[in-house]
mmCIF file of C-alpha atoms in Angstrom:
data_model
loop_
_atom_site.group_PDB
_atom_site.id
_atom_site.type_symbol
_atom_site.label_atom_id
_atom_site.label_comp_id
_atom_site.label_asym_id
_atom_site.label_seq_id
_atom_site.Cartn_x
_atom_site.Cartn_y
_atom_site.Cartn_z
ATOM 1 C CA MET A 21 -22.945 -49.816 -98.710
ATOM 2 C CA PRO A 22 -22.865 -53.598 -98.465
ATOM 3 C CA ASP A 23 -25.685 -55.242 -96.519
ATOM 4 C CA LEU A 24 -27.419 -51.923 -95.801
ATOM 5 C CA PRO A 25 -30.460 -50.496 -97.591
ATOM 6 C CA GLU A 26 -29.893 -47.571 -99.902
ATOM 7 C CA PRO A 27 -30.738 -44.045 -98.721
ATOM 8 C CA THR A 28 -33.556 -42.053 -100.277
ATOM 9 C CA ILE A 29 -32.502 -38.936 -102.177
ATOM 10 C CA GLY A 30 -34.752 -36.144 -103.384
ATOM 11 C CA SER A 31 -34.322 -32.629 -104.766
ATOM 12 C CA ILE A 32 -36.320 -29.401 -104.857
ATOM 13 C CA ASP A 33 -35.560 -26.650 -107.374
ATOM 14 C CA ARG A 34 -35.982 -23.071 -106.190
ATOM 15 C CA GLY A 35 -34.469 -21.178 -109.116
ATOM 16 C CA ASP A 36 -30.974 -20.160 -108.048
ATOM 17 C CA LEU A 37 -31.069 -22.759 -105.263
ATOM 18 C CA THR A 38 -31.490 -26.527 -105.373
ATOM 19 C CA ILE A 39 -32.133 -28.416 -102.140
ATOM 20 C CA HIS A 40 -31.025 -32.035 -101.989
ATOM 21 C CA THR A 41 -32.176 -34.286 -99.138
ATOM 22 C CA PHE A 42 -30.320 -37.483 -98.237
ATOM 23 C CA MET A 43 -32.442 -39.693 -95.959
ATOM 24 C CA ALA A 44 -31.325 -42.890 -94.245
ATOM 25 C CA PRO A 45 -33.723 -45.868 -94.188
ATOM 26 C CA ASP A 46 -36.335 -46.247 -91.461
ATOM 27 C CA ASP A 47 -34.149 -48.770 -89.636
ATOM 28 C CA PHE A 48 -31.774 -45.850 -89.060
ATOM 29 C CA LEU A 49 -34.575 -43.488 -87.971
ATOM 30 C CA ALA A 50 -34.999 -41.892 -91.412
ATOM 31 C CA ASN A 51 -32.190 -39.514 -90.411
ATOM 32 C CA SER A 52 -32.135 -36.600 -92.907
ATOM 33 C CA THR A 53 -29.259 -34.404 -93.999
ATOM 34 C CA HIS A 54 -29.358 -31.762 -96.698
ATOM 35 C CA VAL A 55 -27.258 -30.024 -99.334
ATOM 36 C CA LEU A 56 -28.148 -26.524 -100.484
ATOM 37 C CA GLU A 57 -26.621 -26.102 -103.929
ATOM 38 C CA THR A 58 -26.022 -22.764 -105.647
ATOM 39 C CA ALA A 59 -24.057 -21.895 -108.750
ATOM 40 C CA HIS A 60 -20.699 -21.639 -107.012
ATOM 41 C CA GLY A 61 -20.899 -23.739 -103.882
ATOM 42 C CA LEU A 62 -22.674 -25.893 -101.340
ATOM 43 C CA VAL A 63 -24.028 -25.524 -97.811
ATOM 44 C CA VAL A 64 -24.379 -28.809 -95.899
ATOM 45 C CA ILE A 65 -26.804 -29.373 -93.033
ATOM 46 C CA ASP A 66 -25.717 -32.046 -90.501
ATOM 47 C CA GLY A 67 -23.820 -35.226 -91.275
ATOM 48 C CA GLN A 68 -25.886 -38.413 -90.781
ATOM 49 C CA PHE A 69 -25.534 -40.851 -87.864
ATOM 50 C CA VAL A 70 -23.787 -44.149 -88.585
ATOM 51 C CA ALA A 71 -20.541 -44.270 -90.512
ATOM 52 C CA PRO A 72 -21.731 -46.024 -93.705
ATOM 53 C CA TYR A 73 -24.407 -43.420 -94.391
ATOM 54 C CA ALA A 74 -22.125 -40.568 -93.356
ATOM 55 C CA ILE A 75 -19.509 -41.724 -95.855
ATOM 56 C CA ALA A 76 -22.160 -42.188 -98.536
ATOM 57 C CA PHE A 77 -23.464 -38.691 -97.825
ATOM 58 C CA ARG A 78 -19.978 -37.214 -98.225
ATOM 59 C CA ARG A 79 -19.613 -38.993 -101.563
ATOM 60 C CA PHE A 80 -22.978 -37.592 -102.585
ATOM 61 C CA VAL A 81 -21.831 -34.083 -101.640
ATOM 62 C CA ASP A 82 -18.473 -34.434 -103.383
ATOM 63 C CA ALA A 83 -20.167 -35.586 -106.607
ATOM 64 C CA PHE A 84 -21.439 -32.024 -107.161
ATOM 65 C CA ASP A 85 -17.802 -31.008 -107.675
ATOM 66 C CA LYS A 86 -18.379 -27.667 -105.966
ATOM 67 C CA PRO A 87 -16.705 -26.253 -102.863
ATOM 68 C CA ILE A 88 -18.422 -26.707 -99.516
ATOM 69 C CA ARG A 89 -18.846 -23.149 -98.279
ATOM 70 C CA LYS A 90 -20.248 -24.070 -94.889
ATOM 71 C CA VAL A 91 -21.457 -26.991 -92.845
ATOM 72 C CA TYR A 92 -24.084 -26.213 -90.228
ATOM 73 C CA LEU A 93 -24.540 -28.557 -87.275
ATOM 74 C CA SER A 94 -28.100 -28.077 -86.084
ATOM 75 C CA HIS A 95 -27.680 -29.465 -82.561
ATOM 76 C CA ALA A 96 -25.615 -31.753 -80.355
ATOM 77 C CA HIS A 97 -27.417 -35.081 -80.684
ATOM 78 C CA VAL A 98 -25.283 -37.948 -81.898
ATOM 79 C CA ASP A 99 -27.425 -38.835 -84.903
ATOM 80 C CA HIS A 100 -26.529 -35.447 -86.367
ATOM 81 C CA TRP A 101 -22.897 -34.852 -85.406
ATOM 82 C CA PHE A 102 -21.408 -38.367 -85.527
ATOM 83 C CA GLY A 103 -21.461 -38.230 -89.327
ATOM 84 C CA LEU A 104 -19.536 -34.955 -89.354
ATOM 85 C CA SER A 105 -16.784 -36.602 -87.336
ATOM 86 C CA THR A 106 -16.811 -39.581 -89.688
ATOM 87 C CA ALA A 107 -16.878 -37.873 -93.061
ATOM 88 C CA PHE A 108 -16.521 -34.079 -92.786
ATOM 89 C CA PRO A 109 -13.466 -33.439 -90.567
ATOM 90 C CA ASP A 110 -11.817 -31.298 -93.260
ATOM 91 C CA VAL A 111 -14.488 -28.634 -93.742
ATOM 92 C CA PRO A 112 -15.507 -25.576 -91.680
ATOM 93 C CA ILE A 113 -18.408 -26.328 -89.339
ATOM 94 C CA TRP A 114 -20.718 -23.747 -87.785
ATOM 95 C CA ALA A 115 -22.869 -24.421 -84.710
ATOM 96 C CA ALA A 116 -24.562 -22.523 -81.897
ATOM 97 C CA GLN A 117 -22.305 -21.633 -78.989
ATOM 98 C CA ASP A 118 -24.429 -23.837 -76.709
ATOM 99 C CA THR A 119 -23.937 -26.786 -79.063
ATOM 100 C CA ILE A 120 -20.166 -26.327 -79.131
ATOM 101 C CA ALA A 121 -20.096 -26.132 -75.332
ATOM 102 C CA GLU A 122 -22.167 -29.301 -75.030
ATOM 103 C CA LEU A 123 -19.884 -31.200 -77.403
ATOM 104 C CA ARG A 124 -16.843 -30.090 -75.408
ATOM 105 C CA HIS A 125 -18.507 -31.292 -72.225
ATOM 106 C CA THR A 126 -20.124 -34.568 -73.326
ATOM 107 C CA GLY A 127 -18.967 -35.321 -76.881
ATOM 108 C CA GLU A 128 -16.179 -37.735 -76.036
ATOM 109 C CA SER A 129 -18.152 -39.598 -73.375
ATOM 110 C CA GLU A 130 -21.081 -39.953 -75.816
ATOM 111 C CA ARG A 131 -18.768 -41.152 -78.559
ATOM 112 C CA ALA A 132 -17.043 -43.679 -76.295
ATOM 113 C CA ALA A 133 -20.309 -45.048 -74.925
ATOM 114 C CA ARG A 134 -21.845 -45.475 -78.372
ATOM 115 C CA ARG A 135 -18.609 -46.995 -79.676
ATOM 116 C CA VAL A 136 -19.033 -49.817 -77.174
ATOM 117 C CA GLN A 137 -22.651 -50.186 -78.275
ATOM 118 C CA TYR A 138 -22.315 -49.818 -82.059
ATOM 119 C CA GLY A 139 -18.659 -50.491 -82.829
ATOM 120 C CA PRO A 140 -17.401 -49.275 -86.218
ATOM 121 C CA PHE A 141 -20.643 -47.422 -86.935
ATOM 122 C CA VAL A 142 -19.347 -44.748 -84.521
ATOM 123 C CA PRO A 143 -16.555 -42.214 -85.304
ATOM 124 C CA ASP A 144 -13.055 -42.530 -83.901
ATOM 125 C CA ALA A 145 -12.970 -38.949 -82.626
ATOM 126 C CA VAL A 146 -15.082 -35.882 -81.944
ATOM 127 C CA VAL A 147 -14.851 -33.111 -84.539
ATOM 128 C CA MET A 148 -15.470 -29.800 -82.813
ATOM 129 C CA PRO A 149 -17.178 -26.990 -84.766
ATOM 130 C CA GLU A 150 -14.721 -24.112 -85.101
ATOM 131 C CA HIS A 151 -17.210 -21.344 -85.861
ATOM 132 C CA VAL A 152 -20.084 -19.949 -83.814
ATOM 133 C CA ALA A 153 -23.347 -19.474 -85.717
ATOM 134 C CA GLU A 154 -24.587 -16.257 -84.153
ATOM 135 C CA PRO A 155 -28.265 -15.256 -84.409
ATOM 136 C CA GLY A 156 -28.706 -12.788 -87.222
ATOM 137 C CA HIS A 157 -28.221 -12.795 -90.975
ATOM 138 C CA ASP A 158 -25.724 -14.349 -93.361
ATOM 139 C CA THR A 159 -25.383 -14.529 -97.135
ATOM 140 C CA VAL A 160 -23.789 -17.465 -98.947
ATOM 141 C CA ASP A 161 -23.431 -17.255 -102.724
ATOM 142 C CA GLY A 162 -26.263 -14.760 -102.975
ATOM 143 C CA VAL A 163 -28.692 -16.695 -100.757
ATOM 144 C CA ASP A 164 -29.842 -14.933 -97.578
ATOM 145 C CA TYR A 165 -29.992 -16.948 -94.355
ATOM 146 C CA HIS A 166 -31.740 -15.813 -91.192
ATOM 147 C CA ILE A 167 -30.148 -17.593 -88.223
ATOM 148 C CA ASP A 168 -32.023 -18.300 -84.984
ATOM 149 C CA VAL A 169 -31.053 -20.371 -81.967
ATOM 150 C CA VAL A 170 -34.076 -22.079 -80.409
ATOM 151 C CA ARG A 171 -33.623 -23.149 -76.801
ATOM 152 C CA ASN A 172 -35.440 -25.627 -74.564
ATOM 153 C CA ALA A 173 -37.479 -27.294 -77.273
ATOM 154 C CA GLU A 174 -36.595 -30.759 -78.628
ATOM 155 C CA CYS A 175 -33.105 -30.188 -77.201
ATOM 156 C CA GLY A 176 -31.244 -27.554 -75.225
ATOM 157 C CA ALA A 177 -30.242 -25.456 -78.229
ATOM 158 C CA GLN A 178 -30.930 -25.864 -81.916
ATOM 159 C CA LEU A 179 -30.177 -23.804 -84.984
ATOM 160 C CA VAL A 180 -33.097 -22.826 -87.174
ATOM 161 C CA LEU A 181 -32.122 -21.368 -90.541
ATOM 162 C CA THR A 182 -34.709 -19.529 -92.621
ATOM 163 C CA LEU A 183 -34.202 -18.601 -96.274
ATOM 164 C CA PRO A 184 -36.789 -15.824 -96.598
ATOM 165 C CA GLY A 185 -36.241 -15.332 -100.312
ATOM 166 C CA HIS A 186 -36.964 -18.993 -101.028
ATOM 167 C CA GLY A 187 -39.754 -19.886 -98.571
ATOM 168 C CA VAL A 188 -37.567 -22.450 -96.812
ATOM 169 C CA THR A 189 -37.031 -23.150 -93.109
ATOM 170 C CA ILE A 190 -34.313 -25.579 -92.038
ATOM 171 C CA ALA A 191 -35.891 -26.934 -88.870
ATOM 172 C CA GLN A 192 -34.101 -30.277 -88.463
ATOM 173 C CA ASP A 193 -35.251 -31.978 -85.249
ATOM 174 C CA LEU A 194 -37.990 -29.495 -84.524
ATOM 175 C CA VAL A 195 -39.865 -31.353 -87.276
ATOM 176 C CA TYR A 196 -40.241 -35.125 -87.717
ATOM 177 C CA SER A 197 -41.734 -35.611 -91.166
ATOM 178 C CA GLY A 198 -43.897 -38.701 -91.570
ATOM 179 C CA THR A 199 -42.260 -40.420 -88.612
ATOM 180 C CA HIS A 200 -43.218 -40.597 -84.978
ATOM 181 C CA VAL A 201 -42.300 -37.379 -83.180
ATOM 182 C CA TYR A 202 -39.722 -37.300 -80.394
ATOM 183 C CA VAL A 203 -41.476 -36.428 -77.127
ATOM 184 C CA THR A 204 -39.780 -34.716 -74.194
ATOM 185 C CA ARG A 205 -41.084 -34.063 -70.706
ATOM 186 C CA THR A 206 -41.910 -30.444 -71.480
ATOM 187 C CA THR A 207 -43.559 -29.865 -74.845
ATOM 188 C CA ALA A 208 -45.315 -26.504 -74.483
ATOM 189 C CA ASN A 209 -42.422 -24.473 -75.897
ATOM 190 C CA THR A 210 -41.973 -26.806 -78.858
ATOM 191 C CA ILE A 211 -45.707 -26.783 -79.628
ATOM 192 C CA ALA A 212 -45.761 -22.990 -79.581
ATOM 193 C CA LEU A 213 -42.675 -22.782 -81.818
ATOM 194 C CA LEU A 214 -44.143 -25.213 -84.324
ATOM 195 C CA ARG A 215 -47.411 -23.309 -84.574
ATOM 196 C CA VAL A 216 -45.567 -20.052 -85.166
ATOM 197 C CA MET A 217 -43.276 -21.730 -87.685
ATOM 198 C CA ALA A 218 -46.219 -23.105 -89.663
ATOM 199 C CA THR A 219 -47.511 -19.573 -90.232
ATOM 200 C CA SER A 220 -44.108 -17.944 -90.801
ATOM 201 C CA GLY A 221 -44.376 -17.646 -94.570
ATOM 202 C CA SER A 222 -42.212 -20.667 -95.395
ATOM 203 C CA ASP A 223 -43.841 -23.448 -97.377
ATOM 204 C CA THR A 224 -40.903 -25.875 -97.244
ATOM 205 C CA PHE A 225 -39.433 -27.280 -94.042
ATOM 206 C CA LEU A 226 -36.278 -29.393 -93.958
ATOM 207 C CA ALA A 227 -36.726 -32.025 -91.261
ATOM 208 C CA GLY A 228 -34.148 -33.893 -89.229
ATOM 209 C CA HIS A 229 -36.017 -37.170 -89.771
ATOM 210 C CA GLY A 230 -38.123 -37.980 -92.798
ATOM 211 C CA PRO A 231 -38.639 -36.191 -96.116
ATOM 212 C CA VAL A 232 -39.091 -32.475 -96.697
ATOM 213 C CA ALA A 233 -42.255 -31.273 -94.947
ATOM 214 C CA ASP A 234 -44.928 -28.647 -95.561
ATOM 215 C CA ALA A 235 -46.702 -26.360 -93.099
ATOM 216 C CA ALA A 236 -49.462 -28.918 -92.540
ATOM 217 C CA GLU A 237 -46.929 -31.472 -91.333
ATOM 218 C CA VAL A 238 -45.429 -28.913 -88.963
ATOM 219 C CA LEU A 239 -48.878 -28.491 -87.411
ATOM 220 C CA HIS A 240 -49.330 -32.275 -87.299
ATOM 221 C CA ASN A 241 -46.146 -32.400 -85.193
ATOM 222 C CA ALA A 242 -47.644 -29.884 -82.776
ATOM 223 C CA ASP A 243 -50.844 -31.932 -82.535
ATOM 224 C CA TYR A 244 -48.845 -35.125 -81.918
ATOM 225 C CA LEU A 245 -46.962 -33.489 -79.035
ATOM 226 C CA ALA A 246 -50.176 -32.112 -77.539
ATOM 227 C CA PHE A 247 -51.758 -35.570 -77.659
ATOM 228 C CA ALA A 248 -48.640 -37.140 -76.119
ATOM 229 C CA GLU A 249 -48.574 -34.556 -73.323
ATOM 230 C CA GLN A 250 -52.186 -35.312 -72.475
ATOM 231 C CA ARG A 251 -51.586 -39.080 -72.367
ATOM 232 C CA LEU A 252 -48.338 -38.772 -70.415
ATOM 233 C CA ALA A 253 -50.184 -37.275 -67.466
ATOM 234 C CA HIS A 254 -51.874 -40.575 -66.595
ATOM 235 C CA ASP A 255 -50.446 -43.440 -68.698
ATOM 236 C CA ASP A 256 -47.845 -46.031 -67.776
ATOM 237 C CA PRO A 257 -45.105 -46.691 -70.360
ATOM 238 C CA ALA A 258 -46.857 -49.583 -72.114
ATOM 239 C CA THR A 259 -50.205 -47.818 -72.309
ATOM 240 C CA PHE A 260 -48.521 -44.630 -73.517
ATOM 241 C CA ARG A 261 -46.759 -46.512 -76.315
ATOM 242 C CA GLU A 262 -49.944 -48.287 -77.354
ATOM 243 C CA ALA A 263 -51.844 -44.994 -77.414
ATOM 244 C CA LEU A 264 -49.312 -43.328 -79.730
ATOM 245 C CA LEU A 265 -49.216 -46.306 -82.083
ATOM 246 C CA ALA A 266 -53.009 -46.478 -82.197
ATOM 247 C CA ALA A 267 -53.448 -42.739 -82.730
ATOM 248 C CA TYR A 268 -50.752 -42.480 -85.425
ATOM 249 C CA PRO A 269 -50.608 -45.830 -87.261
ATOM 250 C CA GLN A 270 -49.424 -44.149 -90.470
ATOM 251 C CA ARG A 271 -46.272 -42.706 -88.901
ATOM 252 C CA ARG A 272 -42.999 -44.487 -89.587
ATOM 253 C CA CYS A 273 -40.047 -45.340 -87.334
ATOM 254 C CA PRO A 274 -41.908 -46.684 -84.268
ATOM 255 C CA GLN A 275 -38.470 -47.480 -82.833
ATOM 256 C CA LEU A 276 -38.287 -43.789 -81.924
ATOM 257 C CA LEU A 277 -40.812 -44.598 -79.205
ATOM 258 C CA ASP A 278 -38.399 -47.119 -77.756
ATOM 259 C CA ILE A 279 -35.809 -44.357 -77.441
ATOM 260 C CA PHE A 280 -37.854 -41.620 -75.819
ATOM 261 C CA ILE A 281 -40.384 -43.557 -73.714
ATOM 262 C CA PRO A 282 -37.820 -44.992 -71.271
ATOM 263 C CA ARG A 283 -36.411 -41.485 -70.825
ATOM 264 C CA LEU A 284 -39.840 -39.999 -70.225
ATOM 265 C CA PHE A 285 -40.595 -42.448 -67.441
ATOM 266 C CA GLU A 286 -37.230 -42.452 -65.718
ATOM 267 C CA THR A 287 -37.027 -40.571 -62.439
ATOM 268 C CA SER A 288 -33.812 -38.729 -63.310
ATOM 269 C CA THR A 289 -33.547 -35.999 -65.924
ATOM 270 C CA LEU A 290 -31.720 -37.217 -69.029
ATOM 271 C CA GLU A 291 -30.663 -35.617 -72.284
ATOM 272 C CA VAL A 292 -33.549 -35.371 -74.714
ATOM 273 C CA GLY A 293 -33.435 -36.304 -78.345
ATOM 274 C CA THR A 294 -31.788 -39.077 -80.309
#
Protein backbone atom coordinates (compact mmCIF):
# COMPACT_ATOMS: atom_id res chain seq x y z
CA MET A 1 0.00 0.00 0.00
CA PRO A 2 2.15 2.87 -1.23
CA ASP A 3 2.06 6.07 0.83
CA LEU A 4 -0.32 4.59 3.42
CA PRO A 5 0.60 3.26 6.87
CA GLU A 6 0.49 -0.47 7.37
CA PRO A 7 -2.50 -2.05 9.14
CA THR A 8 -2.14 -3.70 12.53
CA ILE A 9 -2.76 -7.45 12.59
CA GLY A 10 -3.25 -9.62 15.66
CA SER A 11 -4.42 -13.16 16.40
CA ILE A 12 -6.08 -15.00 19.27
CA ASP A 13 -5.95 -18.80 19.55
CA ARG A 14 -9.02 -20.53 20.94
CA GLY A 15 -8.15 -24.16 20.27
CA ASP A 16 -10.09 -25.19 17.17
CA LEU A 17 -10.61 -21.52 16.29
CA THR A 18 -8.13 -18.74 15.57
CA ILE A 19 -9.36 -15.15 15.39
CA HIS A 20 -7.39 -12.74 13.24
CA THR A 21 -8.03 -8.99 13.46
CA PHE A 22 -7.00 -6.61 10.68
CA MET A 23 -7.09 -2.99 11.87
CA ALA A 24 -6.59 0.10 9.73
CA PRO A 25 -4.45 2.96 11.12
CA ASP A 26 -5.96 5.67 13.30
CA ASP A 27 -6.10 8.05 10.33
CA PHE A 28 -8.69 5.65 8.91
CA LEU A 29 -10.61 5.40 12.20
CA ALA A 30 -8.88 2.18 13.33
CA ASN A 31 -11.52 0.32 11.30
CA SER A 32 -11.41 -3.39 12.29
CA THR A 33 -12.33 -6.46 10.29
CA HIS A 34 -11.87 -10.05 11.36
CA VAL A 35 -11.21 -13.55 10.07
CA LEU A 36 -12.37 -16.57 12.05
CA GLU A 37 -10.18 -19.47 10.96
CA THR A 38 -11.01 -23.14 11.51
CA ALA A 39 -9.43 -26.27 10.12
CA HIS A 40 -11.39 -26.28 6.88
CA GLY A 41 -12.47 -22.73 6.22
CA LEU A 42 -12.85 -19.07 7.09
CA VAL A 43 -15.62 -16.74 8.24
CA VAL A 44 -15.01 -13.05 7.45
CA ILE A 45 -16.54 -10.17 9.39
CA ASP A 46 -16.98 -6.93 7.38
CA GLY A 47 -14.67 -5.64 4.68
CA GLN A 48 -12.79 -2.45 5.65
CA PHE A 49 -13.58 1.07 4.38
CA VAL A 50 -11.22 2.52 1.78
CA ALA A 51 -10.10 0.50 -1.20
CA PRO A 52 -6.38 0.08 -0.37
CA TYR A 53 -7.10 -1.50 3.00
CA ALA A 54 -9.98 -3.54 1.61
CA ILE A 55 -7.70 -5.00 -1.05
CA ALA A 56 -4.98 -5.63 1.52
CA PHE A 57 -7.52 -7.36 3.76
CA ARG A 58 -8.60 -9.64 0.91
CA ARG A 59 -4.97 -10.56 0.27
CA PHE A 60 -4.59 -11.30 3.96
CA VAL A 61 -7.66 -13.56 3.86
CA ASP A 62 -6.56 -15.33 0.68
CA ALA A 63 -3.12 -16.07 2.17
CA PHE A 64 -4.73 -18.65 4.49
CA ASP A 65 -5.46 -20.71 1.37
CA LYS A 66 -8.78 -21.89 2.80
CA PRO A 67 -12.28 -21.42 1.41
CA ILE A 68 -14.34 -18.50 2.67
CA ARG A 69 -17.45 -20.18 4.05
CA LYS A 70 -19.30 -16.98 4.87
CA VAL A 71 -18.90 -13.24 5.00
CA TYR A 72 -21.04 -11.43 7.55
CA LEU A 73 -21.80 -7.74 7.08
CA SER A 74 -22.52 -6.36 10.52
CA HIS A 75 -24.44 -3.24 9.46
CA ALA A 76 -25.01 -0.76 6.66
CA HIS A 77 -22.44 1.94 7.40
CA VAL A 78 -20.02 2.67 4.59
CA ASP A 79 -16.85 2.00 6.58
CA HIS A 80 -17.95 -1.63 6.84
CA TRP A 81 -19.56 -2.45 3.50
CA PHE A 82 -17.49 -0.39 1.04
CA GLY A 83 -14.64 -2.87 1.40
CA LEU A 84 -16.92 -5.79 0.55
CA SER A 85 -17.83 -4.08 -2.71
CA THR A 86 -14.16 -3.40 -3.41
CA ALA A 87 -12.61 -6.75 -2.60
CA PHE A 88 -15.23 -9.43 -1.82
CA PRO A 89 -17.76 -9.33 -4.69
CA ASP A 90 -17.24 -13.03 -5.43
CA VAL A 91 -18.15 -14.53 -2.06
CA PRO A 92 -21.50 -15.17 -0.32
CA ILE A 93 -22.44 -12.35 2.05
CA TRP A 94 -24.92 -12.60 4.92
CA ALA A 95 -26.58 -9.58 6.54
CA ALA A 96 -29.69 -8.71 8.53
CA GLN A 97 -32.80 -8.14 6.44
CA ASP A 98 -32.90 -4.52 7.64
CA THR A 99 -29.32 -4.00 6.46
CA ILE A 100 -30.07 -5.41 3.01
CA ALA A 101 -33.14 -3.17 2.73
CA GLU A 102 -31.12 -0.12 3.73
CA LEU A 103 -28.42 -0.87 1.16
CA ARG A 104 -31.07 -1.25 -1.54
CA HIS A 105 -32.55 2.09 -0.54
CA THR A 106 -29.45 4.22 0.09
CA GLY A 107 -26.39 2.20 -0.98
CA GLU A 108 -25.93 3.71 -4.42
CA SER A 109 -26.56 7.29 -3.29
CA GLU A 110 -24.05 6.81 -0.43
CA ARG A 111 -21.51 5.31 -2.80
CA ALA A 112 -21.92 8.10 -5.36
CA ALA A 113 -21.68 10.85 -2.76
CA ARG A 114 -18.54 9.40 -1.18
CA ARG A 115 -17.04 8.79 -4.62
CA VAL A 116 -17.16 12.54 -5.24
CA GLN A 117 -15.58 13.10 -1.83
CA TYR A 118 -12.94 10.35 -1.77
CA GLY A 119 -12.43 9.35 -5.40
CA PRO A 120 -10.74 5.98 -5.99
CA PHE A 121 -10.89 5.07 -2.30
CA VAL A 122 -14.59 4.30 -2.91
CA PRO A 123 -15.95 1.21 -4.75
CA ASP A 124 -17.32 1.36 -8.27
CA ALA A 125 -20.54 -0.45 -7.37
CA VAL A 126 -22.67 -1.66 -4.49
CA VAL A 127 -22.42 -5.38 -3.70
CA MET A 128 -25.72 -6.51 -2.24
CA PRO A 129 -25.73 -9.31 0.36
CA GLU A 130 -27.59 -12.29 -1.09
CA HIS A 131 -28.38 -14.09 2.16
CA VAL A 132 -30.43 -13.02 5.17
CA ALA A 133 -28.80 -13.67 8.55
CA GLU A 134 -31.84 -14.67 10.58
CA PRO A 135 -31.75 -14.55 14.40
CA GLY A 136 -31.05 -17.99 15.76
CA HIS A 137 -28.22 -20.49 15.56
CA ASP A 138 -25.76 -21.56 12.89
CA THR A 139 -22.78 -23.91 12.77
CA VAL A 140 -19.78 -23.36 10.50
CA ASP A 141 -17.04 -26.00 10.49
CA GLY A 142 -18.01 -27.19 13.95
CA VAL A 143 -18.18 -23.72 15.53
CA ASP A 144 -21.57 -22.67 16.93
CA TYR A 145 -22.79 -19.13 16.24
CA HIS A 146 -25.69 -17.47 18.02
CA ILE A 147 -27.10 -14.75 15.76
CA ASP A 148 -28.90 -11.67 17.11
CA VAL A 149 -30.08 -8.53 15.35
CA VAL A 150 -29.80 -5.48 17.61
CA ARG A 151 -31.98 -2.55 16.60
CA ASN A 152 -31.92 1.16 17.43
CA ALA A 153 -28.52 1.22 19.06
CA GLU A 154 -25.44 2.63 17.28
CA CYS A 155 -27.38 2.16 14.03
CA GLY A 156 -30.80 0.99 12.91
CA ALA A 157 -29.92 -2.71 12.79
CA GLN A 158 -26.72 -4.55 13.59
CA LEU A 159 -25.74 -8.19 13.70
CA VAL A 160 -24.25 -9.48 16.93
CA LEU A 161 -22.69 -12.93 16.67
CA THR A 162 -21.87 -14.87 19.83
CA LEU A 163 -19.70 -17.99 19.88
CA PRO A 164 -20.81 -19.50 23.20
CA GLY A 165 -18.33 -22.35 23.09
CA HIS A 166 -15.40 -19.95 22.73
CA GLY A 167 -16.36 -16.98 24.94
CA VAL A 168 -16.43 -14.62 21.97
CA THR A 169 -18.93 -11.92 20.99
CA ILE A 170 -18.62 -10.23 17.60
CA ALA A 171 -20.01 -6.81 18.48
CA GLN A 172 -18.49 -4.62 15.74
CA ASP A 173 -19.76 -1.04 16.10
CA LEU A 174 -21.48 -1.63 19.40
CA VAL A 175 -17.95 -1.51 20.82
CA TYR A 176 -15.21 1.05 20.08
CA SER A 177 -12.04 -0.37 21.60
CA GLY A 178 -9.51 2.21 22.76
CA THR A 179 -10.96 4.88 20.48
CA HIS A 180 -13.52 7.57 21.08
CA VAL A 181 -17.03 6.12 21.05
CA TYR A 182 -19.59 7.11 18.42
CA VAL A 183 -22.41 9.03 20.12
CA THR A 184 -25.97 9.17 18.81
CA ARG A 185 -28.88 11.26 20.00
CA THR A 186 -30.42 8.38 21.93
CA THR A 187 -27.95 6.29 23.91
CA ALA A 188 -30.08 4.56 26.56
CA ASN A 189 -30.65 1.40 24.51
CA THR A 190 -26.97 1.10 23.60
CA ILE A 191 -25.88 1.62 27.21
CA ALA A 192 -28.26 -1.08 28.39
CA LEU A 193 -27.09 -3.50 25.68
CA LEU A 194 -23.44 -2.91 26.52
CA ARG A 195 -23.98 -3.56 30.22
CA VAL A 196 -25.80 -6.80 29.48
CA MET A 197 -23.13 -7.80 26.98
CA ALA A 198 -20.34 -7.25 29.51
CA THR A 199 -21.92 -9.81 31.83
CA SER A 200 -22.96 -12.29 29.12
CA GLY A 201 -20.20 -14.81 29.73
CA SER A 202 -17.99 -13.74 26.83
CA ASP A 203 -14.51 -12.53 27.68
CA THR A 204 -13.51 -11.49 24.15
CA PHE A 205 -15.31 -8.85 22.11
CA LEU A 206 -14.50 -8.13 18.47
CA ALA A 207 -14.89 -4.40 17.91
CA GLY A 208 -15.65 -2.47 14.76
CA HIS A 209 -12.94 0.08 15.60
CA GLY A 210 -9.81 -0.67 17.57
CA PRO A 211 -8.29 -3.92 18.83
CA VAL A 212 -10.09 -6.86 20.41
CA ALA A 213 -11.75 -5.75 23.66
CA ASP A 214 -12.53 -7.31 27.03
CA ALA A 215 -15.61 -6.93 29.23
CA ALA A 216 -14.07 -3.96 31.05
CA GLU A 217 -13.77 -2.04 27.79
CA VAL A 218 -17.39 -2.81 26.97
CA LEU A 219 -18.37 -1.19 30.26
CA HIS A 220 -16.05 1.75 29.55
CA ASN A 221 -18.04 2.29 26.34
CA ALA A 222 -21.26 2.41 28.35
CA ASP A 223 -19.73 4.93 30.76
CA TYR A 224 -18.50 7.08 27.86
CA LEU A 225 -22.00 7.20 26.36
CA ALA A 226 -23.57 8.03 29.72
CA PHE A 227 -21.11 10.89 30.20
CA ALA A 228 -21.75 12.15 26.65
CA GLU A 229 -25.52 12.02 27.17
CA GLN A 230 -25.21 14.10 30.32
CA ARG A 231 -23.04 16.73 28.61
CA LEU A 232 -25.18 16.85 25.48
CA ALA A 233 -28.14 18.14 27.47
CA HIS A 234 -26.53 21.55 28.03
CA ASP A 235 -23.32 21.90 25.96
CA ASP A 236 -22.78 23.65 22.65
CA PRO A 237 -20.76 21.74 20.03
CA ALA A 238 -17.37 23.21 20.95
CA THR A 239 -17.85 22.72 24.68
CA PHE A 240 -19.13 19.19 24.12
CA ARG A 241 -16.05 18.30 22.07
CA GLU A 242 -13.70 19.80 24.64
CA ALA A 243 -15.44 17.90 27.44
CA LEU A 244 -15.03 14.54 25.70
CA LEU A 245 -11.38 15.18 24.88
CA ALA A 246 -10.66 16.28 28.44
CA ALA A 247 -12.51 13.35 30.02
CA TYR A 248 -10.97 10.72 27.72
CA PRO A 249 -7.49 11.95 26.71
CA GLN A 250 -6.22 8.38 26.31
CA ARG A 251 -8.76 7.45 23.63
CA ARG A 252 -7.58 7.41 20.03
CA CYS A 253 -9.20 8.64 16.81
CA PRO A 254 -10.47 12.07 17.96
CA GLN A 255 -11.56 12.61 14.35
CA LEU A 256 -14.58 10.45 15.22
CA LEU A 257 -15.82 13.45 17.19
CA ASP A 258 -15.71 15.53 14.04
CA ILE A 259 -18.03 13.02 12.38
CA PHE A 260 -20.69 12.62 15.03
CA ILE A 261 -20.77 16.05 16.71
CA PRO A 262 -22.12 17.93 13.67
CA ARG A 263 -24.83 15.28 13.34
CA LEU A 264 -25.74 15.53 17.01
CA PHE A 265 -26.27 19.27 16.80
CA GLU A 266 -28.06 19.44 13.47
CA THR A 267 -31.79 20.09 13.61
CA SER A 268 -32.70 17.32 11.17
CA THR A 269 -32.42 13.62 11.92
CA LEU A 270 -29.52 12.04 10.03
CA GLU A 271 -28.14 8.53 9.73
CA VAL A 272 -26.02 7.61 12.73
CA GLY A 273 -22.66 5.96 12.59
CA THR A 274 -19.65 6.27 10.33
